[in-house]
Amino acid sequence: MTVTIDAEPAAVSLDPARSALLVIDMQRDFLEPGGFGESLGNNVAKLRAAIAPCARLMQAMRAVGVPVLHTREGHRPGLEDVHPEKQARCAPGRKIGDSGPMGRILVRGEAGHDFIAELYPLPGESVIDKPGKGAFYATDLDLLLRSAGIEHLIICGVTTEVCVHTTVREANDRGYRVLVPGDCCASYFDEFHRVGLAMISAQGGIFGAVTTANAIIDAFGGRQNGDDA
Ligand code: TIU
């Protein structure tokens, strides 16, 4: 059985039994003041637009039994897994591991590294800790997905042009069918968000296809009259 979802550049068929929702880095460090995102000079409030659509999509996927996996970008407390190049691109005094209002910046176990309360994983959902931008780099994500027979990935989260894009490209190269609900992604830069999504669906869908939360929810039969538009 497959469901067909309206998307750009063309409708996409997903098999719910072989599908998963992968939510990228919806962490306090990126979405709340005082974390890594703000340390890089960004207005973190811009990312909040993705929260409500993401929450609705997560809820709908759970309701139909599609697994929801969550990634977190972050590092070991001893910083053994931070290479000098990544540190070199941080602001002086606000590098990975430095102390901030939400604990040590981008370090596992600190308050800022945690998921935002609105999109917290349910017990039993897979959490993938990743040291890089892509969710496949130096993680066991591919093993988890292949072991579960997952071939179709719905990928969303933050930021559109950085960790979402890197992960979409990695997934595409590994043979996964990729669908991105654009309203469940966000960037600190409006233009990068728009162009990032356009880059996915351009050239006949060079990395995947782009849709919306509601299009996915409708196709899976999860939206009732009276739900959010
Ligand atoms: N800076 C930025 O836009 N993003 C990141 O550093 N990581 C993620 O996108 N998660």
Short mmCIF file of C-alpha atoms and ligand atoms in Angstrom, two decimals:
data_model
loop_
_atom_site.label_atom_id
_atom_site.label_comp_id
_atom_site.label_asym_id
_atom_site.label_seq_id
_atom_site.Cartn_x
_atom_site.Cartn_y
_atom_site.Cartn_z
CA MET A 1 0.00 0.00 0.00
CA THR A 2 1.23 3.51 -0.75
CA VAL A 3 -0.04 7.01 -0.10
CA THR A 4 0.43 9.74 -2.68
CA ILE A 5 1.36 13.22 -1.52
CA ASP A 6 1.14 16.44 -3.51
CA ALA A 7 4.67 17.81 -3.78
CA GLU A 8 7.08 19.80 -5.92
CA PRO A 9 8.21 19.01 -8.54
CA ALA A 10 5.76 16.08 -8.63
CA ALA A 11 3.59 13.97 -6.35
CA VAL A 12 5.45 11.40 -4.24
CA SER A 13 4.30 7.91 -3.26
CA LEU A 14 5.29 6.67 0.18
CA ASP A 15 4.72 3.26 1.71
CA PRO A 16 3.79 3.93 5.35
CA ALA A 17 5.32 0.62 6.39
CA ARG A 18 8.67 1.70 4.92
CA SER A 19 8.50 5.36 5.99
CA ALA A 20 9.88 7.35 8.89
CA LEU A 21 9.79 10.97 9.97
CA LEU A 22 13.25 12.35 10.78
CA VAL A 23 13.17 15.57 12.82
CA ILE A 24 16.46 17.44 12.68
CA ASP A 25 17.91 19.33 15.66
CA MET A 26 14.83 20.94 17.22
CA GLN A 27 17.02 21.83 20.18
CA ARG A 28 17.11 24.73 22.60
CA ASP A 29 20.63 25.54 21.33
CA PHE A 30 19.15 26.54 17.97
CA LEU A 31 15.67 27.81 18.85
CA GLU A 32 16.11 29.62 22.16
CA PRO A 33 18.18 32.65 23.18
CA GLY A 34 21.55 32.00 24.79
CA GLY A 35 22.53 28.93 22.79
CA PHE A 36 24.72 28.01 19.84
CA GLY A 37 22.47 29.62 17.21
CA GLU A 38 22.51 32.98 18.93
CA SER A 39 26.26 32.69 19.57
CA LEU A 40 26.71 32.69 15.79
CA GLY A 41 24.90 36.04 15.57
CA ASN A 42 21.47 34.75 14.58
CA ASN A 43 17.93 35.84 15.52
CA VAL A 44 16.71 32.55 16.94
CA ALA A 45 13.04 33.66 17.00
CA LYS A 46 12.94 33.12 13.24
CA LEU A 47 13.01 29.35 13.74
CA ARG A 48 9.82 29.25 15.79
CA ALA A 49 7.61 29.23 12.66
CA ALA A 50 8.43 25.56 12.16
CA ILE A 51 7.33 24.42 15.62
CA ALA A 52 3.55 24.22 15.18
CA PRO A 53 3.61 22.48 11.77
CA CYS A 54 6.26 20.08 13.08
CA ALA A 55 4.17 19.27 16.14
CA ARG A 56 1.12 18.52 14.01
CA LEU A 57 3.11 16.33 11.64
CA MET A 58 4.77 14.41 14.48
CA GLN A 59 1.41 13.80 16.10
CA ALA A 60 -0.12 12.61 12.82
CA MET A 61 2.75 10.24 12.06
CA ARG A 62 2.57 8.76 15.54
CA ALA A 63 -1.17 8.26 15.09
CA VAL A 64 -0.67 6.17 11.95
CA GLY A 65 2.32 4.24 13.31
CA VAL A 66 5.07 5.87 11.24
CA PRO A 67 8.26 5.99 13.38
CA VAL A 68 9.50 9.41 14.46
CA LEU A 69 13.27 9.78 14.91
CA HIS A 70 14.99 12.83 16.37
CA THR A 71 18.51 14.15 15.92
CA ARG A 72 20.57 16.40 18.16
CA GLU A 73 23.72 18.21 17.11
CA GLY A 74 26.24 18.23 19.93
CA HIS A 75 29.50 17.02 21.35
CA ARG A 76 31.02 14.95 24.12
CA PRO A 77 31.74 16.90 27.32
CA GLY A 78 35.47 16.39 26.78
CA LEU A 79 35.14 17.83 23.22
CA GLU A 80 37.15 14.94 21.79
CA ASP A 81 34.74 14.86 18.84
CA VAL A 82 35.03 18.55 17.89
CA HIS A 83 37.55 19.02 15.15
CA PRO A 84 39.52 22.27 15.05
CA GLU A 85 37.84 23.40 11.85
CA LYS A 86 34.40 23.44 13.49
CA GLN A 87 35.74 25.38 16.48
CA ALA A 88 37.49 27.83 14.19
CA ARG A 89 34.15 28.90 12.75
CA CYS A 90 32.70 29.84 16.17
CA ALA A 91 32.79 33.30 17.72
CA PRO A 92 35.64 34.02 20.16
CA GLY A 93 34.48 33.47 23.75
CA ARG A 94 31.41 31.61 22.48
CA LYS A 95 32.95 28.45 21.14
CA ILE A 96 31.60 24.91 21.50
CA GLY A 97 32.05 23.93 25.14
CA ASP A 98 32.13 27.51 26.46
CA SER A 99 29.64 28.34 29.20
CA GLY A 100 26.46 30.22 28.35
CA PRO A 101 23.00 30.83 29.82
CA MET A 102 21.89 27.30 28.88
CA GLY A 103 25.06 25.58 30.00
CA ARG A 104 28.04 24.68 27.86
CA ILE A 105 27.35 25.51 24.21
CA LEU A 106 26.46 22.50 22.02
CA VAL A 107 27.57 19.94 24.60
CA ARG A 108 25.59 16.76 25.23
CA GLY A 109 23.72 16.70 28.50
CA GLU A 110 23.57 20.50 28.87
CA ALA A 111 20.24 22.37 28.96
CA GLY A 112 20.81 23.95 25.56
CA HIS A 113 21.47 20.62 23.93
CA ASP A 114 18.04 19.31 24.91
CA PHE A 115 14.99 19.27 22.67
CA ILE A 116 12.54 22.16 22.92
CA ALA A 117 9.62 21.26 25.16
CA GLU A 118 7.06 21.58 22.34
CA LEU A 119 8.64 18.80 20.26
CA TYR A 120 9.98 16.45 22.90
CA PRO A 121 10.43 12.82 21.79
CA LEU A 122 8.12 10.23 23.25
CA PRO A 123 9.66 7.42 25.29
CA GLY A 124 10.91 4.75 22.90
CA GLU A 125 11.50 7.06 19.93
CA SER A 126 15.03 6.96 18.54
CA VAL A 127 17.34 9.86 19.31
CA ILE A 128 20.47 10.21 17.19
CA ASP A 129 23.32 12.27 18.58
CA LYS A 130 25.34 13.70 15.74
CA PRO A 131 28.60 15.64 15.84
CA GLY A 132 28.21 17.12 12.37
CA LYS A 133 25.60 18.81 10.25
CA GLY A 134 24.47 15.69 8.43
CA ALA A 135 22.56 13.07 10.43
CA PHE A 136 24.33 10.18 8.67
CA TYR A 137 27.87 11.37 9.38
CA ALA A 138 29.46 9.49 12.31
CA THR A 139 26.12 8.10 13.57
CA ASP A 140 24.24 4.80 13.41
CA LEU A 141 21.22 6.36 11.66
CA ASP A 142 21.64 4.37 8.45
CA LEU A 143 21.86 1.13 10.44
CA LEU A 144 18.72 1.98 12.42
CA LEU A 145 16.76 2.79 9.27
CA ARG A 146 17.89 -0.23 7.26
CA SER A 147 17.27 -2.56 10.19
CA ALA A 148 13.71 -1.27 10.36
CA GLY A 149 13.19 -1.59 6.61
CA ILE A 150 12.83 2.16 6.13
CA GLU A 151 13.33 3.39 2.57
CA HIS A 152 11.20 6.54 2.50
CA LEU A 153 12.16 9.51 4.67
CA ILE A 154 10.20 12.60 5.57
CA ILE A 155 12.87 15.06 6.75
CA CYS A 156 12.19 18.33 8.57
CA GLY A 157 13.67 20.57 11.27
CA VAL A 158 16.32 23.26 11.50
CA THR A 159 18.02 24.84 9.80
CA THR A 160 16.76 24.42 6.26
CA GLU A 161 20.01 25.12 4.46
CA VAL A 162 22.41 23.63 7.01
CA CYS A 163 21.51 20.45 8.90
CA VAL A 164 18.29 19.66 7.02
CA HIS A 165 19.95 20.18 3.65
CA THR A 166 23.07 18.21 4.53
CA THR A 167 20.92 15.33 5.78
CA VAL A 168 18.65 15.41 2.72
CA ARG A 169 21.70 15.18 0.48
CA GLU A 170 23.18 12.35 2.54
CA ALA A 171 19.87 10.45 2.46
CA ASN A 172 19.49 10.92 -1.28
CA ASP A 173 23.00 9.61 -1.90
CA ARG A 174 22.19 6.53 0.18
CA GLY A 175 19.13 5.68 -1.88
CA TYR A 176 16.34 6.89 0.39
CA ARG A 177 13.27 8.53 -1.15
CA VAL A 178 13.19 11.97 0.49
CA LEU A 179 10.21 14.24 1.08
CA VAL A 180 10.65 17.60 2.85
CA PRO A 181 7.68 19.47 4.35
CA GLY A 182 8.94 23.01 3.90
CA ASP A 183 6.75 24.58 6.58
CA CYS A 184 8.27 22.19 9.14
CA CYS A 185 11.72 23.62 8.37
CA ALA A 186 13.12 27.03 9.21
CA SER A 187 16.23 29.13 8.74
CA TYR A 188 17.70 32.23 10.32
CA PHE A 189 17.66 33.64 6.76
CA ASP A 190 14.37 33.88 4.81
CA GLU A 191 16.15 33.74 1.50
CA PHE A 192 18.20 30.67 2.42
CA HIS A 193 15.01 28.88 3.54
CA ARG A 194 13.27 29.63 0.26
CA VAL A 195 16.25 28.82 -1.93
CA GLY A 196 17.18 25.77 0.14
CA LEU A 197 13.78 24.25 -0.53
CA ALA A 198 13.93 25.26 -4.19
CA MET A 199 17.30 23.52 -4.53
CA ILE A 200 15.78 20.24 -3.34
CA SER A 201 12.90 20.20 -5.83
CA ALA A 202 14.71 21.80 -8.80
CA GLN A 203 16.03 19.79 -11.74
CA GLY A 204 13.15 17.32 -11.51
CA GLY A 205 13.73 16.79 -7.78
CA ILE A 206 17.51 16.50 -7.66
CA PHE A 207 17.61 15.61 -3.94
CA GLY A 208 13.93 14.85 -3.27
CA ALA A 209 10.57 16.60 -3.21
CA VAL A 210 9.07 19.45 -1.20
CA THR A 211 5.60 19.55 0.31
CA THR A 212 3.75 20.76 3.42
CA ALA A 213 2.77 19.23 6.72
CA ASN A 214 -0.90 19.31 5.78
CA ALA A 215 -0.34 17.59 2.44
CA ILE A 216 1.36 14.71 4.26
CA ILE A 217 -1.24 14.58 7.02
CA ASP A 218 -4.09 14.62 4.50
CA ALA A 219 -2.53 11.87 2.41
CA PHE A 220 -2.07 9.67 5.46
CA GLY A 221 -5.71 10.32 6.38
CA GLY A 222 -4.84 12.03 9.61
CA ARG A 223 -6.51 15.44 9.38
CA GLN A 224 -10.10 15.83 10.46
CA ASN A 225 -12.46 18.72 9.67
CA GLY A 226 -11.88 21.47 12.18
CA ASP A 227 -8.15 20.80 12.65
CA ASP A 228 -5.67 23.61 12.08
CA ALA A 229 -5.57 24.79 8.47
N1 TIU B 1 24.02 27.46 12.00
C1 TIU B 1 23.02 26.83 11.44
O1 TIU B 1 22.25 27.39 10.65
N2 TIU B 1 22.79 25.51 11.72
C2 TIU B 1 23.60 24.69 12.47
O2 TIU B 1 24.70 25.01 12.90
N3 TIU B 1 23.10 23.43 12.75
C3 TIU B 1 21.86 22.98 12.28
O3 TIU B 1 21.37 23.41 11.25
N4 TIU B 1 21.21 22.09 13.04
#
